[in-house]
Coordinates of C-alpha atoms in Angstrom, one line a residue:
X1 CA -55.9 -51.7 5.3
X2 CA -57.0 -51.4 1.7
X3 CA -54.7 -50.7 -1.2
X4 CA -56.2 -47.2 -1.6
X5 CA -55.6 -46.4 2.0
X6 CA -51.9 -47.5 1.7
X7 CA -51.5 -45.4 -1.5
X8 CA -53.0 -42.3 0.3
X9 CA -50.6 -42.8 3.2
X10 CA -47.5 -43.0 1.0
X11 CA -48.6 -39.9 -0.9
X12 CA -49.0 -37.9 2.3
X13 CA -45.6 -39.0 3.5
X14 CA -44.0 -37.8 0.2
X15 CA -45.8 -34.5 0.4
X16 CA -44.6 -34.0 4.0
X17 CA -41.0 -34.9 3.1
X18 CA -41.0 -32.4 0.2
X19 CA -42.5 -29.7 2.5
X20 CA -39.8 -30.2 5.0
X21 CA -37.1 -30.0 2.4
X22 CA -38.5 -26.8 0.9
X23 CA -38.8 -25.3 4.3
X24 CA -35.1 -25.8 4.9
X25 CA -34.0 -24.0 1.8
X26 CA -34.1 -20.5 3.2
X27 CA -32.1 -21.5 6.2
X28 CA -29.5 -23.2 3.9
X29 CA -29.3 -20.0 1.8
X30 CA -28.8 -17.9 4.9
X31 CA -26.0 -20.2 6.2
X32 CA -24.2 -20.2 2.8
X33 CA -21.1 -18.0 3.1
X34 CA -21.0 -14.8 1.1
X35 CA -19.0 -14.7 -2.1
X36 CA -15.3 -14.4 -1.2
X37 CA -13.9 -10.9 -2.0
X38 CA -11.8 -11.4 -5.1
X39 CA -11.7 -10.7 -8.9
X40 CA -15.1 -12.1 -9.6
X41 CA -16.8 -10.0 -6.9
X42 CA -15.2 -6.9 -8.3
X43 CA -16.4 -7.8 -11.9
X44 CA -19.9 -8.5 -10.5
X45 CA -19.9 -5.1 -8.7
X46 CA -18.7 -3.4 -12.0
X47 CA -16.3 -1.2 -10.0
X48 CA -12.7 -1.3 -8.9
X49 CA -12.2 0.8 -5.7
X50 CA -8.7 2.3 -5.5
X51 CA -7.4 3.9 -2.4
X52 CA -4.6 6.6 -2.5
X53 CA -3.3 9.3 -0.2
X54 CA -5.2 12.5 0.1
X55 CA -2.0 14.4 -0.6
X56 CA -0.1 14.5 -3.9
X57 CA 3.0 12.4 -4.5
X58 CA 4.8 14.2 -7.4
X59 CA 5.8 11.9 -10.3
X60 CA 3.4 9.2 -9.0
X61 CA 0.0 10.9 -8.5
X62 CA -1.1 14.5 -8.3
X63 CA -4.3 16.6 -8.6
X64 CA -4.6 18.9 -11.6
X65 CA -5.8 22.5 -11.4
X66 CA -9.4 21.1 -12.1
X67 CA -9.0 18.6 -9.2
X68 CA -8.7 15.6 -11.6
X69 CA -6.2 12.9 -10.6
X70 CA -3.2 12.5 -12.9
X71 CA 0.0 10.6 -13.0
X72 CA 1.5 7.2 -13.7
X73 CA -0.2 5.4 -10.8
X74 CA -3.6 6.8 -11.7
X75 CA -3.1 5.7 -15.3
X76 CA -2.0 2.2 -14.1
X77 CA -5.2 1.9 -12.0
X78 CA -7.4 2.9 -14.9
X79 CA -5.6 0.4 -17.2
X80 CA -6.3 -2.4 -14.7
X81 CA -10.0 -1.4 -14.4
X82 CA -10.3 -1.3 -18.2
X83 CA -8.7 -4.8 -18.5
X84 CA -11.3 -6.0 -15.9
X85 CA -14.1 -4.4 -17.8
X86 CA -15.2 -2.3 -14.9
X87 CA -15.2 1.4 -13.9
X88 CA -12.6 2.8 -11.5
X89 CA -13.5 4.6 -8.3
X90 CA -10.7 6.5 -6.5
X91 CA -11.0 6.7 -2.7
X92 CA -8.6 9.6 -2.0
X93 CA -9.2 10.4 1.7
X94 CA -6.6 8.2 3.5
X95 CA -4.3 10.5 5.5
X96 CA -1.1 8.4 5.4
X97 CA 0.5 5.6 3.5
X98 CA -0.5 3.2 6.3
X99 CA -4.0 4.5 6.1
X100 CA -4.2 3.4 2.4
X101 CA -3.4 -0.1 3.6
X102 CA -6.0 0.2 6.3
X103 CA -8.7 1.0 3.7
X104 CA -7.9 -2.2 1.8
X105 CA -7.7 -4.4 4.9
X106 CA -11.0 -3.0 6.2
X107 CA -12.8 -3.6 2.9
X108 CA -13.2 0.1 2.0
X109 CA -11.1 -0.4 -1.1
X110 CA -10.0 -3.3 -3.3
X111 CA -6.5 -2.1 -4.1
X112 CA -4.2 0.7 -3.0
X113 CA -1.6 2.9 -4.8
X114 CA 0.6 5.7 -3.4
X115 CA 4.2 4.6 -3.8
X116 CA 3.5 1.9 -1.3
X117 CA 6.5 -0.2 -0.1
X118 CA 6.1 -3.7 1.0
X119 CA 6.9 -4.3 4.7
X120 CA 6.5 -7.3 7.1
X121 CA 3.8 -5.5 9.0
X122 CA 1.8 -4.6 5.9
X123 CA 2.1 -8.1 4.5
X124 CA 0.3 -9.4 7.6
X125 CA -2.8 -7.5 6.5
X126 CA -2.8 -7.3 2.7
X127 CA -1.3 -8.8 -0.4
X128 CA 1.1 -7.0 -2.7
X129 CA 1.6 -7.2 -6.5
X130 CA 5.0 -7.6 -8.0
X131 CA 7.0 -4.3 -7.7
X132 CA 6.4 -1.8 -10.5
X133 CA 9.4 0.3 -9.3
X134 CA 12.3 -0.5 -7.0
X135 CA 14.1 2.3 -5.2
X136 CA 17.1 2.2 -2.9
X137 CA 16.9 3.6 0.6
X138 CA 18.8 6.9 1.3
X139 CA 19.7 9.4 4.0
X140 CA 20.0 13.1 3.9
X141 CA 22.2 14.1 6.8
X142 CA 23.8 17.1 8.5
X143 CA 27.5 17.0 7.4
X144 CA 28.9 18.8 10.5
X145 CA 27.1 16.6 13.0
X146 CA 28.0 13.3 11.2
X147 CA 31.7 14.4 10.8
X148 CA 31.9 15.3 14.5
X149 CA 30.5 11.9 15.4
X150 CA 32.8 10.2 13.0
X151 CA 35.9 11.6 14.7
X152 CA 38.1 11.4 11.6
X153 CA 36.5 8.2 10.2
X154 CA 34.6 8.2 6.9
X155 CA 31.0 9.3 7.4
X156 CA 29.8 5.9 6.2
X157 CA 31.2 4.4 9.4
X158 CA 28.8 6.6 11.5
X159 CA 25.8 6.1 9.1
X160 CA 26.1 2.3 9.2
X161 CA 25.7 2.4 13.0
X162 CA 23.5 5.5 13.2
X163 CA 22.4 6.2 16.8
X164 CA 21.2 9.8 16.7
X165 CA 17.8 11.3 16.0
X166 CA 16.4 10.1 12.6
X167 CA 13.5 11.7 10.9
X168 CA 10.8 9.8 9.0
X169 CA 7.3 10.3 7.8
X170 CA 4.7 9.0 10.3
X171 CA 2.5 6.3 8.8
X172 CA 5.1 5.4 6.2
X173 CA 7.1 2.2 5.5
X174 CA 10.2 4.1 6.7
X175 CA 9.0 3.9 10.3
X176 CA 9.4 0.1 10.0
X177 CA 12.6 0.4 8.0
X178 CA 14.2 2.8 10.5
X179 CA 13.5 0.5 13.5
X180 CA 14.8 -2.5 11.6
X181 CA 17.9 -1.0 9.9
X182 CA 18.9 1.6 12.6
X183 CA 17.9 0.0 15.9
X184 CA 20.1 2.3 17.9
X185 CA 18.6 5.5 16.4
X186 CA 15.9 7.6 18.0
X187 CA 13.2 7.5 15.4
X188 CA 11.3 10.8 15.1
X189 CA 8.0 10.7 13.2
X190 CA 7.0 13.8 11.3
X191 CA 3.5 14.5 10.0
X192 CA 4.8 15.0 6.4
X193 CA 7.9 14.9 4.3
X194 CA 8.0 18.7 4.4
X195 CA 7.9 18.6 8.2
X196 CA 10.7 16.0 8.3
X197 CA 12.9 18.3 6.1
X198 CA 12.1 21.2 8.4
X199 CA 13.1 19.3 11.4
X200 CA 16.5 18.6 9.7
X201 CA 17.0 22.2 8.9
X202 CA 16.2 23.2 12.4
X203 CA 18.6 20.7 13.9
X204 CA 15.8 18.7 15.6
X205 CA 17.1 15.6 13.8
X206 CA 20.5 14.8 12.4
X207 CA 19.3 12.9 9.3
X208 CA 16.1 12.0 7.5
X209 CA 15.4 8.7 5.9
X210 CA 13.5 7.9 2.7
X211 CA 14.1 6.6 -0.8
X212 CA 16.9 7.9 -3.1
X213 CA 14.3 9.5 -5.5
X214 CA 12.9 11.8 -2.8
X215 CA 16.4 12.6 -1.3
X216 CA 17.7 13.6 -4.7
X217 CA 14.6 15.7 -5.4
X218 CA 15.1 17.7 -2.2
X219 CA 18.7 18.6 -3.2
X220 CA 17.7 19.3 -6.8
X221 CA 15.0 21.7 -5.8
X222 CA 17.2 23.4 -3.2
X223 CA 20.8 23.2 -4.4
X224 CA 22.0 25.4 -1.5
X225 CA 21.3 22.5 0.9
X226 CA 24.3 20.6 -0.6
X227 CA 26.6 22.8 1.4
X228 CA 25.2 21.9 4.8
X229 CA 23.8 18.5 4.1
X230 CA 25.1 15.3 2.4
X231 CA 23.2 12.3 1.0
X232 CA 24.0 8.6 1.2
X233 CA 22.4 5.8 -0.7
X234 CA 22.0 2.5 1.1
X235 CA 22.8 0.1 -1.7
X236 CA 21.7 -3.1 0.0
X237 CA 18.2 -1.9 1.1
X238 CA 15.4 -1.5 -1.5
X239 CA 11.9 -0.2 -1.3
X240 CA 9.7 -2.4 -3.4
X241 CA 6.9 -0.1 -4.7
X242 CA 3.8 -2.3 -5.3
X243 CA 0.1 -2.3 -5.5
X244 CA -1.6 -3.3 -2.2
X245 CA -4.4 -5.8 -2.8
X246 CA -7.1 -7.2 -0.5
X247 CA -5.9 -10.2 1.5
X248 CA -8.4 -12.7 0.0
X249 CA -7.9 -11.5 -3.6
X250 CA -5.5 -14.2 -4.9
X251 CA -7.0 -14.1 -8.4
X252 CA -6.9 -10.3 -8.6
X253 CA -3.3 -10.5 -7.5
X254 CA -2.5 -12.8 -10.5
X255 CA -4.4 -10.5 -12.8
X256 CA -2.5 -7.4 -11.7
X257 CA 0.8 -9.2 -11.8
X258 CA 0.1 -10.2 -15.4
X259 CA -0.8 -6.5 -16.2
X260 CA 2.5 -5.3 -14.7
X261 CA 4.4 -7.9 -16.6
X262 CA 3.0 -7.1 -20.0
X263 CA 3.1 -3.3 -19.6
X264 CA 6.7 -3.0 -18.3

């Protein structure tokens, strides 16, 4: 074999090796995992998708006469989007509080607002920010029914071991809270807060369970109810209202926690 033949053989071998390497590049690109959903993917997409309930939550978010979303939670979401340097897109068709969490877990939104409480079940599916509001749990109860069950004892004695029918909003954190804090109660899930109050007025439940803000708002808006119904704040049970965040979004969680900290 001449020197020229040897050189041509080596050159052919190098060309073949380069061709094989280049042919493998598309396959490697296809097998490379997609960018993990987190802060950078949101910045790259130039949009922060924010899920919220399709119905208003007065003092948290409402729709104005022109249909525009207003309220402290809406402004907080806009502030976070501005800090990220992206636009905000509100996804406002979830039909319940739990549905907001579903939208985030399923990738249809990046974060969720709507007076969301942290619960064990929700934390299995999404992350939560630091709380931006903490509210105590409370009950609105039928005075006569509770006094009858108390048999001369203080009403608190009955409420602590509540075993009658307890109304809550379906798809809310208070379904979980009721089963955990009142295991002997028969939990009745209403389609809305208004429906839960109606079931109390009609005697279908003996008490309804939510946070102290909503219980007090009911009595403030309808003072006559104070005659028939009493309220009780559960001082050792808190609802931690937080922003729900996609489960893989650890950096976004840090970013939002920082925003909550500096704007408190």
